[in-house]
PDB file of C-alpha atoms in Angstrom:
ATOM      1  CA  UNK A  31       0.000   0.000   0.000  1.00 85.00           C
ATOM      2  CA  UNK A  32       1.041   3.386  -1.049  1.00 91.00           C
ATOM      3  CA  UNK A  33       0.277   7.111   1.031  1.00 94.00           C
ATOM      4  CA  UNK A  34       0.918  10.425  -0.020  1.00 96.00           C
ATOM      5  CA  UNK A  35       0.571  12.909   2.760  1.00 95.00           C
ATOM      6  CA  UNK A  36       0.484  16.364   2.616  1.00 95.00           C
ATOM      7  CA  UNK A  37       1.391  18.908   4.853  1.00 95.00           C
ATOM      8  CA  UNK A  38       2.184  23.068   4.932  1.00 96.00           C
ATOM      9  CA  UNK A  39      -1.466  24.611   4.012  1.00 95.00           C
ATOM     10  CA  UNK A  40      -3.484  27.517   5.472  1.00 97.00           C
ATOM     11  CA  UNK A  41      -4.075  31.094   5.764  1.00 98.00           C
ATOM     12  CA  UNK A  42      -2.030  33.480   4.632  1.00 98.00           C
ATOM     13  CA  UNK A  43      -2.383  37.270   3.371  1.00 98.00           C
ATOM     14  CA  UNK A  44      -1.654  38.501  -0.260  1.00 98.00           C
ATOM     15  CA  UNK A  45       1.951  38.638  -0.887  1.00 98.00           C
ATOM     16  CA  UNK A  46       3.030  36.137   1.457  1.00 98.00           C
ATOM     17  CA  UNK A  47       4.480  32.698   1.476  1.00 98.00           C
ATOM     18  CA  UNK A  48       4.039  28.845   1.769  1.00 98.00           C
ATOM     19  CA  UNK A  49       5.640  25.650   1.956  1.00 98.00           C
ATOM     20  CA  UNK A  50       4.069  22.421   0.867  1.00 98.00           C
ATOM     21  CA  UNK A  51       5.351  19.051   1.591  1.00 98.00           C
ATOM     22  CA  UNK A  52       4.076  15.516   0.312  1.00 98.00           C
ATOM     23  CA  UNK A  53       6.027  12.395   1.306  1.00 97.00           C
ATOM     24  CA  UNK A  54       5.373   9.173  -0.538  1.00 96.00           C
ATOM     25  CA  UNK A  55       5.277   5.812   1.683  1.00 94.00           C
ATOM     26  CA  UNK A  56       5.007   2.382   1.685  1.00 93.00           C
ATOM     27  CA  UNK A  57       5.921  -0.097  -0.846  1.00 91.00           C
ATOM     28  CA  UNK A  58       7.310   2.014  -3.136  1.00 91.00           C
ATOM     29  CA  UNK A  59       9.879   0.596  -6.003  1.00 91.00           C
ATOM     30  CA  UNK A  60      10.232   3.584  -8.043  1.00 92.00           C
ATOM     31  CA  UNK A  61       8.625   7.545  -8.203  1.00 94.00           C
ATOM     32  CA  UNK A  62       8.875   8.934 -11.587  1.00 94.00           C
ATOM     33  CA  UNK A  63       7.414  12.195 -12.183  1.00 95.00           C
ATOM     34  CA  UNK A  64       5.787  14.319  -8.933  1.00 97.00           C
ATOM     35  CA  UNK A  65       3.216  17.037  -9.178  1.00 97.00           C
ATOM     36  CA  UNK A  66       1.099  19.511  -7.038  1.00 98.00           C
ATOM     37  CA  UNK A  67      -2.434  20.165  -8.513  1.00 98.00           C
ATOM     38  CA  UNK A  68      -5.126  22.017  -6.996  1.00 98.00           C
ATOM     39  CA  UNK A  69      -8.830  22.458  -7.229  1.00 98.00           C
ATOM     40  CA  UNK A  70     -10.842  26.001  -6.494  1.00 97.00           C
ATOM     41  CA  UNK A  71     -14.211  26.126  -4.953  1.00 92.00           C
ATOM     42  CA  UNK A  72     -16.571  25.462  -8.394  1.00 94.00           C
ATOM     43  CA  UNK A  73     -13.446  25.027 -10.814  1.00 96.00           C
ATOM     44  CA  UNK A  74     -11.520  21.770 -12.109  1.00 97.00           C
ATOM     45  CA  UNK A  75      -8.542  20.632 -10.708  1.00 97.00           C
ATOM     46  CA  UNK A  76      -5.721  21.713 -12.787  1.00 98.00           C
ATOM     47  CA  UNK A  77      -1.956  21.245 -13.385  1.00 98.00           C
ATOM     48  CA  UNK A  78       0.273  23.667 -10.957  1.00 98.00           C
ATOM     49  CA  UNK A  79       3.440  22.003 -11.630  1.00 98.00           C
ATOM     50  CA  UNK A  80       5.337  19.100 -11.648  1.00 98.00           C
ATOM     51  CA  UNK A  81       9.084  17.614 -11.694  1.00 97.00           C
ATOM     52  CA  UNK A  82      10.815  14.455 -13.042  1.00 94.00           C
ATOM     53  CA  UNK A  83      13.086  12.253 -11.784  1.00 90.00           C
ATOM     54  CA  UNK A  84      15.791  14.073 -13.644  1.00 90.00           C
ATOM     55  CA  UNK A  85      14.648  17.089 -12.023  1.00 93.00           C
ATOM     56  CA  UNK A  86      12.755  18.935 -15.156  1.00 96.00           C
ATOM     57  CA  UNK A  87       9.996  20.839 -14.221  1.00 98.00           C
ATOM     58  CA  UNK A  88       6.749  22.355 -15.434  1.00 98.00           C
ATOM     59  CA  UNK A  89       4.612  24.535 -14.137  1.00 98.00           C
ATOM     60  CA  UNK A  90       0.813  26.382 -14.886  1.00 98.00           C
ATOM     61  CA  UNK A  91       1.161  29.322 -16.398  1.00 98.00           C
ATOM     62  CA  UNK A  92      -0.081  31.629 -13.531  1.00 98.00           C
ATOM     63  CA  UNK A  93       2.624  30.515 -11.053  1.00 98.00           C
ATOM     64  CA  UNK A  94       5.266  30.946 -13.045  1.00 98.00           C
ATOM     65  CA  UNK A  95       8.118  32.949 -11.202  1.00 98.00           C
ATOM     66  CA  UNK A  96       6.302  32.613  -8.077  1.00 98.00           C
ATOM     67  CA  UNK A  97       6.127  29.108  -7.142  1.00 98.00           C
ATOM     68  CA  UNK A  98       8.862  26.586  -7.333  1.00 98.00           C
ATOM     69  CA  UNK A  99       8.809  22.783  -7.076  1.00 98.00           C
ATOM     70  CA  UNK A 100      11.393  20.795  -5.602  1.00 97.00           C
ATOM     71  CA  UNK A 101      11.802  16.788  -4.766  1.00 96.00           C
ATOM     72  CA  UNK A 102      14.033  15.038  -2.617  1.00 95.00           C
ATOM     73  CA  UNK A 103      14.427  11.231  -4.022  1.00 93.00           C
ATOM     74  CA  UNK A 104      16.509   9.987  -0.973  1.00 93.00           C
ATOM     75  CA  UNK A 105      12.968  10.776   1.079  1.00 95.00           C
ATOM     76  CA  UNK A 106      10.311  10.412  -1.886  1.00 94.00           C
ATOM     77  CA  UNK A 107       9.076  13.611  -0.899  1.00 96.00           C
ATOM     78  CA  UNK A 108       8.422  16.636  -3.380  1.00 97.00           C
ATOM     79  CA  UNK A 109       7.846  20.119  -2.049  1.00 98.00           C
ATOM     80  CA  UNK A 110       6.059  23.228  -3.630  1.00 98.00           C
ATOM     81  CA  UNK A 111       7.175  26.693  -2.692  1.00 98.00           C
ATOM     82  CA  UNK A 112       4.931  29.601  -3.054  1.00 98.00           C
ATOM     83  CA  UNK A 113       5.871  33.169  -2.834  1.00 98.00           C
ATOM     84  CA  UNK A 114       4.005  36.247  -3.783  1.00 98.00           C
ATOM     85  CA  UNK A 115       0.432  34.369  -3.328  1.00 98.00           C
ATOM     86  CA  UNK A 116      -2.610  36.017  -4.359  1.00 98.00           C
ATOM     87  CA  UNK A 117      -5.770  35.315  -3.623  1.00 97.00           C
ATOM     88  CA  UNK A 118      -6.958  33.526  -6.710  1.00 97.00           C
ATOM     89  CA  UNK A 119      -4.450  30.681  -5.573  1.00 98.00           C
ATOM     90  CA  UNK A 120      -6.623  29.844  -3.245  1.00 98.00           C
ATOM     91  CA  UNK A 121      -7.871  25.831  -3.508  1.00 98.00           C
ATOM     92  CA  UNK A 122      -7.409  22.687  -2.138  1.00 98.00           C
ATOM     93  CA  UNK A 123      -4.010  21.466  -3.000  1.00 98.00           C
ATOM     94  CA  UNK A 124      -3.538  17.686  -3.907  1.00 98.00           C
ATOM     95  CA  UNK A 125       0.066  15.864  -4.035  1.00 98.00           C
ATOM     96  CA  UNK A 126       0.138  13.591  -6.803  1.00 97.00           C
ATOM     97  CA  UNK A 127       2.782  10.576  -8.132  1.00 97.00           C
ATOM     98  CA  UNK A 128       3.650   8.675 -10.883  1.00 96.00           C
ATOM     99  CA  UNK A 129       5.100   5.450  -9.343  1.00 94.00           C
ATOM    100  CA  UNK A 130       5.984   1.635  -9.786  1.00 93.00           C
ATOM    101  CA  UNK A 131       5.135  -0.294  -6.606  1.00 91.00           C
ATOM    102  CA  UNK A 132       7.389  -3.337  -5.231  1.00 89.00           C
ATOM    103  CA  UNK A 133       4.975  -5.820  -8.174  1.00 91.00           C
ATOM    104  CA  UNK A 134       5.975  -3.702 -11.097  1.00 91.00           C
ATOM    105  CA  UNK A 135       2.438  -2.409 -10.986  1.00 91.00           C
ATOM    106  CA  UNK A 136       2.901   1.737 -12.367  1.00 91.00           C
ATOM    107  CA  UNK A 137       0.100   3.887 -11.130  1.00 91.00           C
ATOM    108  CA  UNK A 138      -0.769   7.426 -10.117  1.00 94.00           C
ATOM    109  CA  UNK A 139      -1.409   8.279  -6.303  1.00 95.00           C
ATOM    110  CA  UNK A 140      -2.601  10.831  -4.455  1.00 96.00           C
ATOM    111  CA  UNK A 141      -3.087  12.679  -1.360  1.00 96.00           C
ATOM    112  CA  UNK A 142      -5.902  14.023   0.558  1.00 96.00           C
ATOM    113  CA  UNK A 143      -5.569  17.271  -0.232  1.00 96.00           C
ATOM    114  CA  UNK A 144      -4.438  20.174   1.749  1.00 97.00           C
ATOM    115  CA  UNK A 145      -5.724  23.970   2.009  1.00 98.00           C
ATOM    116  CA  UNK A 146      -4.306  27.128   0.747  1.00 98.00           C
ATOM    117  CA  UNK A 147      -5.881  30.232   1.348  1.00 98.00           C
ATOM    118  CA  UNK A 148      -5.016  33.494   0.400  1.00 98.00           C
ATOM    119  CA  UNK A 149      -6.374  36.695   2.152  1.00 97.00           C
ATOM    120  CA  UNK A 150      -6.867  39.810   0.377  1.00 94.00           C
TER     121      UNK A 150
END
């Protein structure tokens, strides 16, 4: 079995910052790619960014030059850090993973979700 838990959400004012964290457990074999998505109130989740083994990352167009993504393989864990927030980044934020468990079986997982909100 395979968790992805989230941590570093809440309430913060336009213009400041945030750390996510996700760590991957269990029986993991491999991670390949790791992403942050998040979902608004009435919106679809969408792509905020993501980063590959090798370290080459994407990211939504909106968050560009504000938020960076970063993973640590040695921990399976893959961090998001968010500067300059505004409040239209406000959603749920979900921790996602492209990974191989200990049968070979490849598979996306993801976490519960964690909150971001952004005061004006």
């Amino acid at each position: 079995q395979v968790q992805l838990v989230e941590s570093g959400g809440g309430l913060v004012q336009a213009g400041g910052s945030l750390r996510l964290s996700c760590a991957a457990s269990g029986r993991i074999f491999s991670i390949s790619a790791m992403g942050w998505y998040r979902q608004a109130p009435g919106k679809q989740r969408e792509l905020v960014a993501t980063i590959t083994v090798g370290d080459s990352t994407n990211y939504l167009d909106s968050v560009k030059g504000r938020f960076t993504i970063s993973r640590d393989n040695a921990k399976n864990t893959v961090y998001l850090q968010m500067n300059s927030l505004k409040p239209e980044d406000t959603a749920v934020y979900y921790c996602n993973a492209d990974l191989t468990n200990e049968y070979g079986w490849r598979f996306d997982s993801w976490g519960q979700g964690t909150q971001v909100t952004v005061s004006s």
